[in-house]
Amino acid sequence: MLSRIAHAVRTAITRITSPGTTAQPTVAPIKKRILIGVGAVGVFATAAAIGVAPLSPDDALPPTTRVTQALLLPDLADQVLRDEAAAPADFIREERVQRGDSIASLLNRLGVDDPEVEKFLRTSPEAKGFYQLVPGRTIQASTDVLGQVRWLRYLHTPGADVDGKVVSKMLQVARTDAGLNASEVQFDTDRQVRMAHGEILSSLFGATDAADIPDSVATQIAEILSGEIDFHRDLRRGDHFNVVYETYTHQGNYVRAGKVLALEFVNKGESHEAIWFDQQPGATGGYYTFAGKSLRKAFLRSPMEFTRVTSGFSRRFHPILKTWREHKGVDYGAPTGTPIRSTADGVVDFVGTQNGYGNVVVLRHSGQYSTLYGHMSAFAPGLKKGQRVQQGEFIGKVGSTGWATGPHLHYEFKIAGNAVDPLTVALPGAPDLSAKSLALFRSYTDPLHHQMELLAKLNGPTGPGLPVAAK
C-alpha cells in the first residue's frame, strides 16, 4: 500500500514539473490530496491507502523551468573587522601606585605596549609629572586591541578646591592628529553625605579608625568641640558620637572627605552638639548648637597651631637693649617659615616694617580690639592695608627681623589701645544668631538634625559603632 502511494506521488510530481507535459484539470486539489496523504502516512502507520485522482487532460499547466542560482553569503570575519574599524573598542584599565613602582612597571600592569608613548614620557618636559608618583594615587590607560595608547591619566591631586568646588586634577597624555601631547585636566567630583557612629575605647582616632571614618573628619571633630572637650584628657571609655559629613567621589572612587555637617558627642554622660550653618547673607559659615548658639570664639587663643611660649607678658630684661622693660606681648618660638594665622576676623591696619618689630602686621577687629604680629620673615602674598581677613587666615611667616635674637613671633593683644596678656584675657564670644537668621537656621538645619536623631536611634547609647551611609 505504501509503495502505491509513493508511486502516485512521484507520478504527480513528474507531470507537474516536466516541460511540455499536459496537465490534468485542477492542480490545487491534487496537491492538497497528495499532502494529506503523505501526512497521514507519517501519523498513522496503519492507515488505509489514499487514492490520488488522475489529472484531467482538459486542463493544461503552463510550461515551467527549474532555475538554480548560487547566493553569495557574507564573510563574517570580514564583517567583524569592518565593524571594529568603524567603532574601535577602547579598553580602560586602572592601577593604584604602590611603593617602589616606576612608570615602566605601571605601564606593564596596565597592558600598554606603545614605544611611542614610552619615549614621549621619557623625553617630554610636559610629561615629567608621571615620574613624580605618590603611593595610593591612581593611573588610568585607554588602549586599543593592540595595546596602543589613546590616553594616559595620572591622578596627582584627587581632591583640589577650585572656585568653591572639589575637583580631581589629572596629568594626561593623549594621542591627537598632531601626535602626542601632555596637559592637565580636571573633572568634577560627586558629593555625598555620610552618617557614622563611633565609640571610644582608647582614643578618638582609634574610634574613628574602627568606624571607617577618615582622619580628616576626626581632626575636625576635635577642632569643632575643642572649647567644650579636652580630647587629650577628658575622653572616657564608653564615650560615643554620631557624625554627619561630606564625602567626594570620582567615577565611583573615593576622593576625600569634606566638611563635618553635624555632630553629637557624649562625653562623661554630657552631650555636646554642633551643626554647620553658612546661609547668613554676608557672613561666613560656622558651627552652632542645635539651639542656634554659636560655638565659635571671636578670637583664637594662639596665632599658631603648634608652638611654645618662650617669653610671657611681663617685665623682663631685654636681650638686645640690656635693660629692664615691659614686655607687652607673648613670644612664640618656632622655626623660620612657620605659618602665622589671624586670631580673628578683621581688617589690615598696617603691613610693613617698624623699628624693633621688623616686618609687622597690625589687624583691627570689631569693637576696640586689635592684634599685632611682629618679626615676620615674609607676609602673605598680596596682603595690603584695608584688606579684610578671616579668623585663621594665613597672614605671614615666622622670622627674626627687627630686634630679635632668633626666629619667633611676637604677638600683642590690645583693648582700646592698651596691651593685655593674650594668654589670660577673657576672650569675647561670637555673636548669636538674630531672630531672622535663627528662623533660617531652623529651616536649613532641621534635615540634618533629623538625620542625627535617626542615627542615635539606630545605634542607641552604646551602639555597635558601625557607619551608616546615606546620600
Tab-separated table of C-alpha atoms in Angstrom:
chain	number	residue	atom	x	y	z
A	1	MET	CA	0.000	0.000	0.000
A	2	LEU	CA	2.786	2.426	0.909
A	3	SER	CA	4.580	1.672	-2.330
A	4	ARG	CA	1.452	2.523	-4.305
A	5	ILE	CA	1.153	5.889	-2.540
A	6	ALA	CA	4.798	6.713	-3.168
A	7	HIS	CA	4.406	5.757	-6.844
A	8	ALA	CA	1.377	8.028	-7.174
A	9	VAL	CA	3.240	10.953	-5.608
A	10	ARG	CA	6.218	10.536	-7.930
A	11	THR	CA	3.929	10.342	-10.946
A	12	ALA	CA	2.084	13.522	-9.944
A	13	ILE	CA	5.293	15.490	-9.366
A	14	THR	CA	6.725	14.338	-12.700
A	15	ARG	CA	3.651	15.504	-14.535
A	16	ILE	CA	3.684	18.904	-12.853
A	17	THR	CA	7.351	19.793	-13.320
A	18	SER	CA	8.206	18.218	-16.672
A	19	PRO	CA	8.368	20.798	-19.508
A	20	GLY	CA	5.771	20.303	-22.184
A	21	THR	CA	3.682	17.942	-20.119
A	22	THR	CA	-0.052	18.310	-20.448
A	23	ALA	CA	-1.637	18.674	-17.054
A	24	GLN	CA	-4.999	17.365	-15.968
A	25	PRO	CA	-7.903	19.590	-14.899
A	26	THR	CA	-7.267	21.023	-11.380
A	27	VAL	CA	-3.889	21.344	-9.681
A	28	ALA	CA	-4.618	22.752	-6.246
A	29	PRO	CA	-6.940	19.920	-5.163
A	30	ILE	CA	-4.437	17.355	-6.407
A	31	LYS	CA	-1.603	18.960	-4.369
A	32	LYS	CA	-3.834	19.075	-1.352
A	33	ARG	CA	-4.685	15.414	-1.659
A	34	ILE	CA	-1.018	14.500	-2.052
A	35	LEU	CA	-0.021	16.448	1.101
A	36	ILE	CA	-2.848	14.973	3.097
A	37	GLY	CA	-1.844	11.523	2.008
A	38	VAL	CA	1.803	11.967	2.977
A	39	GLY	CA	0.849	13.473	6.355
A	40	ALA	CA	-1.459	10.601	7.067
A	41	VAL	CA	1.297	8.111	6.404
A	42	GLY	CA	3.536	9.898	8.930
A	43	VAL	CA	0.877	9.978	11.631
A	44	PHE	CA	-0.916	6.681	11.192
A	45	ALA	CA	1.361	3.884	10.067
A	46	THR	CA	-1.592	1.510	9.655
A	47	ALA	CA	-3.897	3.894	7.763
A	48	ALA	CA	-5.644	2.731	4.610
A	49	ALA	CA	-4.274	3.703	1.204
A	50	ILE	CA	-5.222	7.144	-0.006
A	51	GLY	CA	-6.236	7.417	-3.641
A	52	VAL	CA	-4.840	10.070	-5.934
A	53	ALA	CA	-7.231	11.446	-8.522
A	54	PRO	CA	-5.847	11.375	-12.052
A	55	LEU	CA	-5.102	14.663	-13.779
A	56	SER	CA	-7.745	15.801	-16.210
A	57	PRO	CA	-6.489	16.023	-19.802
A	58	ASP	CA	-8.659	19.081	-20.364
A	59	ASP	CA	-6.702	21.427	-18.021
A	60	ALA	CA	-3.093	22.092	-19.043
A	61	LEU	CA	-0.447	23.774	-16.833
A	62	PRO	CA	1.886	26.353	-18.399
A	63	PRO	CA	5.417	25.150	-19.032
A	64	THR	CA	7.834	25.541	-16.070
A	65	THR	CA	11.624	25.854	-15.884
A	66	ARG	CA	13.893	24.894	-12.927
A	67	VAL	CA	16.317	27.715	-12.153
A	68	THR	CA	19.348	27.207	-9.868
A	69	GLN	CA	21.282	30.295	-8.667
A	70	ALA	CA	24.221	30.461	-6.193
A	71	LEU	CA	23.796	33.101	-3.444
A	72	LEU	CA	26.886	34.900	-2.107
A	73	LEU	CA	26.851	34.720	1.706
A	74	PRO	CA	28.646	37.485	3.710
A	75	ASP	CA	32.123	36.802	5.095
A	76	LEU	CA	31.566	37.020	8.881
A	77	ALA	CA	35.243	37.574	9.704
A	78	ASP	CA	35.441	40.463	7.244
A	79	GLN	CA	32.245	41.946	8.681
A	80	VAL	CA	33.709	41.880	12.230
A	81	LEU	CA	36.837	43.690	11.050
A	82	ARG	CA	34.763	46.358	9.304
A	83	ASP	CA	32.670	46.897	12.457
A	84	GLU	CA	35.791	47.274	14.600
A	85	ALA	CA	37.224	49.794	12.137
A	86	ALA	CA	34.003	51.816	12.210
A	87	ALA	CA	33.784	51.863	16.027
A	88	PRO	CA	37.157	50.974	17.587
A	89	ALA	CA	36.930	49.475	21.048
A	90	ASP	CA	38.617	51.231	23.961
A	91	PHE	CA	39.959	49.219	26.875
A	92	ILE	CA	40.235	51.320	30.036
A	93	ARG	CA	42.345	49.945	32.867
A	94	GLU	CA	43.264	51.444	36.220
A	95	GLU	CA	46.113	50.697	38.619
A	96	ARG	CA	46.953	52.078	42.042
A	97	VAL	CA	50.508	53.299	42.570
A	98	GLN	CA	52.358	51.092	45.050
A	99	ARG	CA	55.518	51.854	46.972
A	100	GLY	CA	58.518	51.189	44.710
A	101	ASP	CA	56.531	51.472	41.472
A	102	SER	CA	58.047	53.054	38.371
A	103	ILE	CA	56.226	54.318	35.310
A	104	ALA	CA	57.548	51.277	33.437
A	105	SER	CA	56.093	48.805	35.949
A	106	LEU	CA	52.744	50.620	35.903
A	107	LEU	CA	52.579	50.616	32.095
A	108	ASN	CA	53.295	46.902	32.139
A	109	ARG	CA	50.441	46.239	34.595
A	110	LEU	CA	48.151	48.444	32.511
A	111	GLY	CA	48.831	46.323	29.419
A	112	VAL	CA	50.395	49.211	27.495
A	113	ASP	CA	52.625	48.194	24.564
A	114	ASP	CA	53.341	51.525	22.899
A	115	PRO	CA	57.011	52.508	22.338
A	116	GLU	CA	55.966	55.957	21.081
A	117	VAL	CA	54.221	56.787	24.362
A	118	GLU	CA	57.072	55.354	26.429
A	119	LYS	CA	59.555	57.571	24.550
A	120	PHE	CA	57.284	60.618	24.974
A	121	LEU	CA	57.096	60.058	28.738
A	122	ARG	CA	60.905	59.849	28.935
A	123	THR	CA	61.686	62.892	26.798
A	124	SER	CA	58.832	65.402	27.098
A	125	PRO	CA	59.211	68.038	29.865
A	126	GLU	CA	55.413	68.381	29.991
A	127	ALA	CA	55.094	64.713	30.993
A	128	LYS	CA	57.628	64.743	33.846
A	129	GLY	CA	54.785	64.610	36.385
A	130	PHE	CA	54.349	60.931	35.520
A	131	TYR	CA	57.683	60.320	37.239
A	132	GLN	CA	56.551	62.031	40.465
A	133	LEU	CA	54.453	59.091	41.607
A	134	VAL	CA	52.749	59.095	45.008
A	135	PRO	CA	51.742	55.731	46.542
A	136	GLY	CA	47.973	55.410	46.725
A	137	ARG	CA	47.283	57.617	43.714
A	138	THR	CA	45.762	56.056	40.582
A	139	ILE	CA	46.818	55.925	36.943
A	140	GLN	CA	44.471	55.043	34.064
A	141	ALA	CA	45.126	53.997	30.468
A	142	SER	CA	42.794	53.793	27.482
A	143	THR	CA	44.186	51.444	24.817
A	144	ASP	CA	43.008	49.750	21.621
A	145	VAL	CA	43.073	45.991	20.977
A	146	LEU	CA	46.764	46.164	20.058
A	147	GLY	CA	47.803	47.954	23.256
A	148	GLN	CA	48.315	51.350	21.614
A	149	VAL	CA	47.516	54.223	23.968
A	150	ARG	CA	44.658	56.611	23.262
A	151	TRP	CA	45.188	58.467	26.542
A	152	LEU	CA	47.047	58.044	29.819
A	153	ARG	CA	45.968	59.848	33.037
A	154	TYR	CA	47.717	60.195	36.379
A	155	LEU	CA	45.518	61.409	39.247
A	156	HIS	CA	48.065	63.571	41.075
A	157	THR	CA	45.598	65.721	43.105
A	158	PRO	CA	42.401	63.775	43.861
A	159	GLY	CA	40.585	66.469	45.853
A	160	ALA	CA	41.532	70.039	44.977
A	161	ASP	CA	39.454	73.100	45.861
A	162	VAL	CA	38.882	75.187	42.723
A	163	ASP	CA	36.408	78.085	42.667
A	164	GLY	CA	34.423	76.664	45.545
A	165	LYS	CA	34.226	73.168	44.041
A	166	VAL	CA	36.099	69.951	44.792
A	167	VAL	CA	37.711	68.591	41.623
A	168	SER	CA	40.146	65.851	40.652
A	169	LYS	CA	43.261	67.076	38.840
A	170	MET	CA	44.982	64.717	36.407
A	171	LEU	CA	48.041	64.881	34.177
A	172	GLN	CA	47.020	63.492	30.777
A	173	VAL	CA	48.961	62.286	27.756
A	174	ALA	CA	46.616	61.995	24.770
A	175	ARG	CA	47.017	60.973	21.133
A	176	THR	CA	45.746	63.549	18.629
A	177	ASP	CA	46.001	64.011	14.863
A	178	ALA	CA	49.100	66.135	15.520
A	179	GLY	CA	50.725	63.476	17.710
A	180	LEU	CA	51.066	63.088	21.475
A	181	ASN	CA	50.621	65.974	23.900
A	182	ALA	CA	50.557	66.383	27.678
A	183	SER	CA	48.176	68.621	29.604
A	184	GLU	CA	46.474	68.952	32.972
A	185	VAL	CA	42.766	68.162	33.020
A	186	GLN	CA	40.272	68.314	35.846
A	187	PHE	CA	36.977	66.555	36.490
A	188	ASP	CA	34.137	67.444	38.818
A	189	THR	CA	33.549	65.132	41.766
A	190	ASP	CA	30.257	63.829	43.134
A	191	ARG	CA	29.219	64.876	46.633
A	192	GLN	CA	27.543	62.503	49.073
A	193	VAL	CA	26.555	62.827	52.717
A	194	ARG	CA	27.559	60.032	55.095
A	195	MET	CA	26.403	59.252	58.621
A	196	ALA	CA	28.583	57.307	61.053
A	197	HIS	CA	28.735	56.264	64.704
A	198	GLY	CA	31.777	55.621	66.873
A	199	GLU	CA	32.562	54.578	70.425
A	200	ILE	CA	35.656	55.487	72.433
A	201	LEU	CA	37.722	52.536	73.647
A	202	SER	CA	41.117	54.213	73.907
A	203	SER	CA	41.282	57.380	71.771
A	204	LEU	CA	39.313	59.442	69.280
A	205	PHE	CA	41.414	58.283	66.326
A	206	GLY	CA	41.097	54.676	67.451
A	207	ALA	CA	37.312	55.051	67.452
A	208	THR	CA	37.195	56.708	64.034
A	209	ASP	CA	39.501	54.054	62.552
A	210	ALA	CA	37.207	51.307	63.860
A	211	ALA	CA	34.184	53.059	62.312
A	212	ASP	CA	35.969	53.643	58.965
A	213	ILE	CA	35.811	57.418	59.425
A	214	PRO	CA	38.605	59.411	57.685
A	215	ASP	CA	41.303	61.045	59.826
A	216	SER	CA	40.382	64.474	58.460
A	217	VAL	CA	36.898	64.070	59.958
A	218	ALA	CA	38.387	63.033	63.317
A	219	THR	CA	40.568	66.162	63.265
A	220	GLN	CA	37.518	68.318	62.559
A	221	ILE	CA	35.610	66.722	65.447
A	222	ALA	CA	38.431	67.638	67.833
A	223	GLU	CA	38.673	71.198	66.480
A	224	ILE	CA	34.914	71.867	66.492
A	225	LEU	CA	34.491	70.792	70.118
A	226	SER	CA	37.908	71.957	71.356
A	227	GLY	CA	36.243	74.611	73.510
A	228	GLU	CA	33.979	72.004	75.119
A	229	ILE	CA	36.153	68.865	75.424
A	230	ASP	CA	39.874	68.356	76.023
A	231	PHE	CA	40.404	65.362	73.719
A	232	HIS	CA	43.741	64.537	75.364
A	233	ARG	CA	42.469	64.383	78.958
A	234	ASP	CA	38.669	64.257	79.094
A	235	LEU	CA	37.835	61.178	76.999
A	236	ARG	CA	36.465	58.121	78.806
A	237	ARG	CA	35.921	54.558	77.651
A	238	GLY	CA	32.302	54.303	76.529
A	239	ASP	CA	32.034	57.890	75.274
A	240	HIS	CA	30.328	57.812	71.887
A	241	PHE	CA	29.467	60.093	68.989
A	242	ASN	CA	27.349	60.424	65.860
A	243	VAL	CA	28.604	62.450	62.920
A	244	VAL	CA	27.276	63.533	59.513
A	245	TYR	CA	29.905	64.613	56.981
A	246	GLU	CA	30.543	65.134	53.268
A	247	THR	CA	32.454	62.755	51.016
A	248	TYR	CA	33.556	63.281	47.427
A	249	THR	CA	33.967	60.586	44.748
A	250	HIS	CA	35.080	60.467	41.131
A	251	GLN	CA	33.844	57.655	38.847
A	252	GLY	CA	32.729	55.806	41.958
A	253	ASN	CA	36.148	56.025	43.636
A	254	TYR	CA	36.579	57.780	46.977
A	255	VAL	CA	38.437	61.089	46.618
A	256	ARG	CA	38.352	62.679	50.063
A	257	ALA	CA	36.171	63.640	52.988
A	258	GLY	CA	34.661	67.091	53.180
A	259	LYS	CA	33.173	69.185	55.934
A	260	VAL	CA	31.527	67.879	59.096
A	261	LEU	CA	27.875	68.933	58.799
A	262	ALA	CA	26.502	67.774	62.149
A	263	LEU	CA	27.980	66.225	65.274
A	264	GLU	CA	26.847	64.911	68.634
A	265	PHE	CA	29.473	63.754	71.146
A	266	VAL	CA	28.586	62.269	74.541
A	267	ASN	CA	31.499	62.740	76.951
A	268	LYS	CA	31.182	61.548	80.566
A	269	GLY	CA	27.407	61.462	80.122
A	270	GLU	CA	27.131	65.034	78.829
A	271	SER	CA	26.015	65.672	75.253
A	272	HIS	CA	27.858	68.226	73.090
A	273	GLU	CA	26.308	69.278	69.781
A	274	ALA	CA	27.481	71.070	66.659
A	275	ILE	CA	25.847	71.788	63.324
A	276	TRP	CA	27.270	73.697	60.347
A	277	PHE	CA	25.366	76.772	59.140
A	278	ASP	CA	26.517	79.094	56.336
A	279	GLN	CA	23.320	80.616	54.976
A	280	GLN	CA	23.521	84.046	56.605
A	281	PRO	CA	23.806	86.811	53.969
A	282	GLY	CA	27.229	88.462	54.078
A	283	ALA	CA	28.577	86.210	56.843
A	284	THR	CA	30.981	83.298	56.876
A	285	GLY	CA	29.780	79.890	57.998
A	286	GLY	CA	30.269	78.491	61.460
A	287	TYR	CA	29.227	75.798	63.930
A	288	TYR	CA	26.290	76.223	66.284
A	289	THR	CA	24.485	74.127	68.856
A	290	PHE	CA	21.185	72.619	67.769
A	291	ALA	CA	19.539	75.538	69.588
A	292	GLY	CA	21.412	78.070	67.407
A	293	LYS	CA	24.116	79.230	69.834
A	294	SER	CA	27.496	79.863	68.217
A	295	LEU	CA	30.376	77.552	69.198
A	296	ARG	CA	32.948	79.856	67.699
A	297	LYS	CA	35.079	82.148	69.830
A	298	ALA	CA	35.632	85.648	68.477
A	299	PHE	CA	39.412	85.153	68.951
A	300	LEU	CA	41.751	82.197	68.787
A	301	ARG	CA	43.960	81.923	71.832
A	302	SER	CA	47.117	81.457	69.739
A	303	PRO	CA	48.138	82.686	66.266
A	304	MET	CA	49.971	79.402	65.578
A	305	GLU	CA	48.790	75.806	65.895
A	306	PHE	CA	51.809	74.005	67.342
A	307	THR	CA	54.363	76.092	69.201
A	308	ARG	CA	55.721	77.015	72.628
A	309	VAL	CA	55.773	80.254	74.595
A	310	THR	CA	59.362	81.476	75.006
A	311	SER	CA	58.593	84.779	76.714
A	312	GLY	CA	55.412	85.757	78.526
A	313	PHE	CA	53.576	89.014	79.185
A	314	SER	CA	55.667	90.577	81.968
A	315	ARG	CA	58.533	92.885	82.845
A	316	ARG	CA	61.754	91.369	81.553
A	317	PHE	CA	65.406	92.095	80.865
A	318	HIS	CA	65.591	92.956	77.164
A	319	PRO	CA	68.184	90.672	75.490
A	320	ILE	CA	69.287	93.337	72.970
A	321	LEU	CA	68.789	96.672	74.780
A	322	LYS	CA	70.180	95.156	78.019
A	323	THR	CA	67.637	96.991	80.172
A	324	TRP	CA	64.543	96.019	82.149
A	325	ARG	CA	61.419	96.779	80.102
A	326	GLU	CA	57.761	95.872	79.955
A	327	HIS	CA	57.141	93.031	77.514
A	328	LYS	CA	53.699	93.897	76.170
A	329	GLY	CA	53.067	90.671	74.339
A	330	VAL	CA	53.865	86.971	74.141
A	331	ASP	CA	56.725	85.421	72.164
A	332	TYR	CA	56.126	82.080	70.428
A	333	GLY	CA	59.268	80.192	69.451
A	334	ALA	CA	59.037	78.436	66.077
A	335	PRO	CA	61.250	77.709	63.060
A	336	THR	CA	61.600	80.349	60.360
A	337	GLY	CA	58.783	79.996	57.838
A	338	THR	CA	56.187	78.615	60.260
A	339	PRO	CA	52.732	79.902	59.145
A	340	ILE	CA	51.077	82.653	61.203
A	341	ARG	CA	47.284	82.981	61.222
A	342	SER	CA	44.909	85.785	62.105
A	343	THR	CA	43.330	85.183	65.503
A	344	ALA	CA	40.034	86.851	64.497
A	345	ASP	CA	38.140	88.400	61.621
A	346	GLY	CA	39.431	91.886	60.944
A	347	VAL	CA	40.918	94.480	58.619
A	348	VAL	CA	44.630	95.015	57.919
A	349	ASP	CA	45.533	98.316	59.610
A	350	PHE	CA	49.269	98.152	58.874
A	351	VAL	CA	51.600	95.896	56.910
A	352	GLY	CA	55.281	96.783	56.589
A	353	THR	CA	58.357	97.454	58.733
A	354	GLN	CA	58.527	99.163	62.131
A	355	ASN	CA	61.514	99.850	64.367
A	356	GLY	CA	62.063	96.931	66.718
A	357	TYR	CA	59.218	94.794	65.341
A	358	GLY	CA	60.834	94.277	61.926
A	359	ASN	CA	58.223	93.020	59.472
A	360	VAL	CA	54.913	93.513	61.253
A	361	VAL	CA	51.163	93.208	60.624
A	362	VAL	CA	48.528	95.039	62.689
A	363	LEU	CA	44.880	93.954	62.451
A	364	ARG	CA	41.872	95.950	63.605
A	365	HIS	CA	38.913	93.915	64.854
A	366	SER	CA	35.318	94.687	65.826
A	367	GLY	CA	34.823	96.758	68.941
A	368	GLN	CA	38.003	98.138	70.459
A	369	TYR	CA	40.207	95.109	69.787
A	370	SER	CA	43.429	94.976	67.773
A	371	THR	CA	46.288	92.466	67.385
A	372	LEU	CA	49.940	92.790	66.329
A	373	TYR	CA	52.257	90.176	64.759
A	374	GLY	CA	55.980	91.016	64.706
A	375	HIS	CA	59.401	89.774	63.489
A	376	MET	CA	57.919	88.083	60.391
A	377	SER	CA	60.175	86.703	57.685
A	378	ALA	CA	57.502	87.221	54.997
A	379	PHE	CA	53.956	88.463	54.512
A	380	ALA	CA	51.133	86.551	52.866
A	381	PRO	CA	51.180	87.228	49.092
A	382	GLY	CA	49.159	90.314	48.213
A	383	LEU	CA	48.432	91.314	51.815
A	384	LYS	CA	47.734	95.059	51.940
A	385	LYS	CA	46.248	97.751	54.159
A	386	GLY	CA	42.450	97.790	54.187
A	387	GLN	CA	42.169	94.137	53.220
A	388	ARG	CA	39.649	92.019	55.138
A	389	VAL	CA	40.923	88.777	56.679
A	390	GLN	CA	39.092	85.918	58.352
A	391	GLN	CA	39.869	84.101	61.560
A	392	GLY	CA	42.564	81.505	60.933
A	393	GLU	CA	43.648	83.033	57.606
A	394	PHE	CA	47.348	82.872	56.709
A	395	ILE	CA	48.942	86.331	57.058
A	396	GLY	CA	52.696	85.649	57.160
A	397	LYS	CA	55.626	83.500	58.304
A	398	VAL	CA	57.748	83.373	61.438
A	399	GLY	CA	61.119	85.118	61.183
A	400	SER	CA	63.727	87.090	63.122
A	401	THR	CA	63.508	90.570	61.597
A	402	GLY	CA	63.835	93.656	63.817
A	403	TRP	CA	65.148	93.331	67.367
A	404	ALA	CA	65.186	89.539	67.612
A	405	THR	CA	67.857	87.092	68.733
A	406	GLY	CA	66.255	84.146	66.930
A	407	PRO	CA	63.176	83.117	64.945
A	408	HIS	CA	59.945	83.706	66.849
A	409	LEU	CA	56.613	85.529	66.664
A	410	HIS	CA	55.873	88.495	68.921
A	411	TYR	CA	52.077	88.681	69.426
A	412	GLU	CA	50.201	91.533	71.119
A	413	PHE	CA	46.512	91.755	72.074
A	414	LYS	CA	45.110	95.251	72.740
A	415	ILE	CA	41.800	96.584	74.047
A	416	ALA	CA	41.233	100.292	73.354
A	417	GLY	CA	44.954	100.608	72.616
A	418	ASN	CA	46.093	99.027	75.904
A	419	ALA	CA	48.094	95.795	75.758
A	420	VAL	CA	46.756	92.857	77.816
A	421	ASP	CA	48.015	89.312	78.327
A	422	PRO	CA	46.763	87.216	75.364
A	423	LEU	CA	47.037	84.017	77.428
A	424	THR	CA	44.756	85.089	80.274
A	425	VAL	CA	42.386	87.723	78.871
A	426	ALA	CA	38.710	86.745	78.764
A	427	LEU	CA	38.097	86.361	75.046
A	428	PRO	CA	34.756	87.604	73.718
A	429	GLY	CA	32.387	85.077	72.203
A	430	ALA	CA	30.947	85.265	68.721
A	431	PRO	CA	27.508	86.911	68.493
A	432	ASP	CA	24.453	84.641	68.486
A	433	LEU	CA	22.041	84.475	65.564
A	434	SER	CA	19.467	87.200	65.091
A	435	ALA	CA	15.769	86.291	65.147
A	436	LYS	CA	15.629	86.367	61.341
A	437	SER	CA	18.771	84.263	60.969
A	438	LEU	CA	17.514	81.842	63.617
A	439	ALA	CA	14.377	81.123	61.542
A	440	LEU	CA	16.596	80.470	58.506
A	441	PHE	CA	18.846	78.314	60.684
A	442	ARG	CA	15.870	76.136	61.695
A	443	SER	CA	14.721	75.518	58.133
A	444	TYR	CA	18.256	74.754	56.949
A	445	THR	CA	19.389	72.519	59.807
A	446	ASP	CA	16.193	70.568	60.569
A	447	PRO	CA	17.001	67.827	57.983
A	448	LEU	CA	20.485	67.384	59.493
A	449	HIS	CA	19.019	67.298	62.986
A	450	HIS	CA	16.595	64.604	61.831
A	451	GLN	CA	19.495	62.538	60.461
A	452	MET	CA	21.253	62.786	63.812
A	453	GLU	CA	18.130	61.617	65.647
A	454	LEU	CA	17.780	58.687	63.248
A	455	LEU	CA	21.413	57.699	63.741
A	456	ALA	CA	21.039	57.887	67.528
A	457	LYS	CA	18.009	55.562	67.383
A	458	LEU	CA	19.846	53.086	65.171
A	459	ASN	CA	22.879	52.890	67.433
A	460	GLY	CA	21.482	53.592	70.883
A	461	PRO	CA	23.518	54.987	73.759
A	462	THR	CA	26.142	52.252	73.388
A	463	GLY	CA	25.679	51.302	69.744
A	464	PRO	CA	27.816	48.987	67.649
A	465	GLY	CA	29.933	51.725	66.133
A	466	LEU	CA	29.096	50.740	62.566
A	467	PRO	CA	28.836	53.523	59.971
A	468	VAL	CA	25.554	54.066	58.186
A	469	ALA	CA	25.797	55.530	54.698
A	470	ALA	CA	23.212	57.873	53.253
A	471	LYS	CA	23.073	60.163	50.254
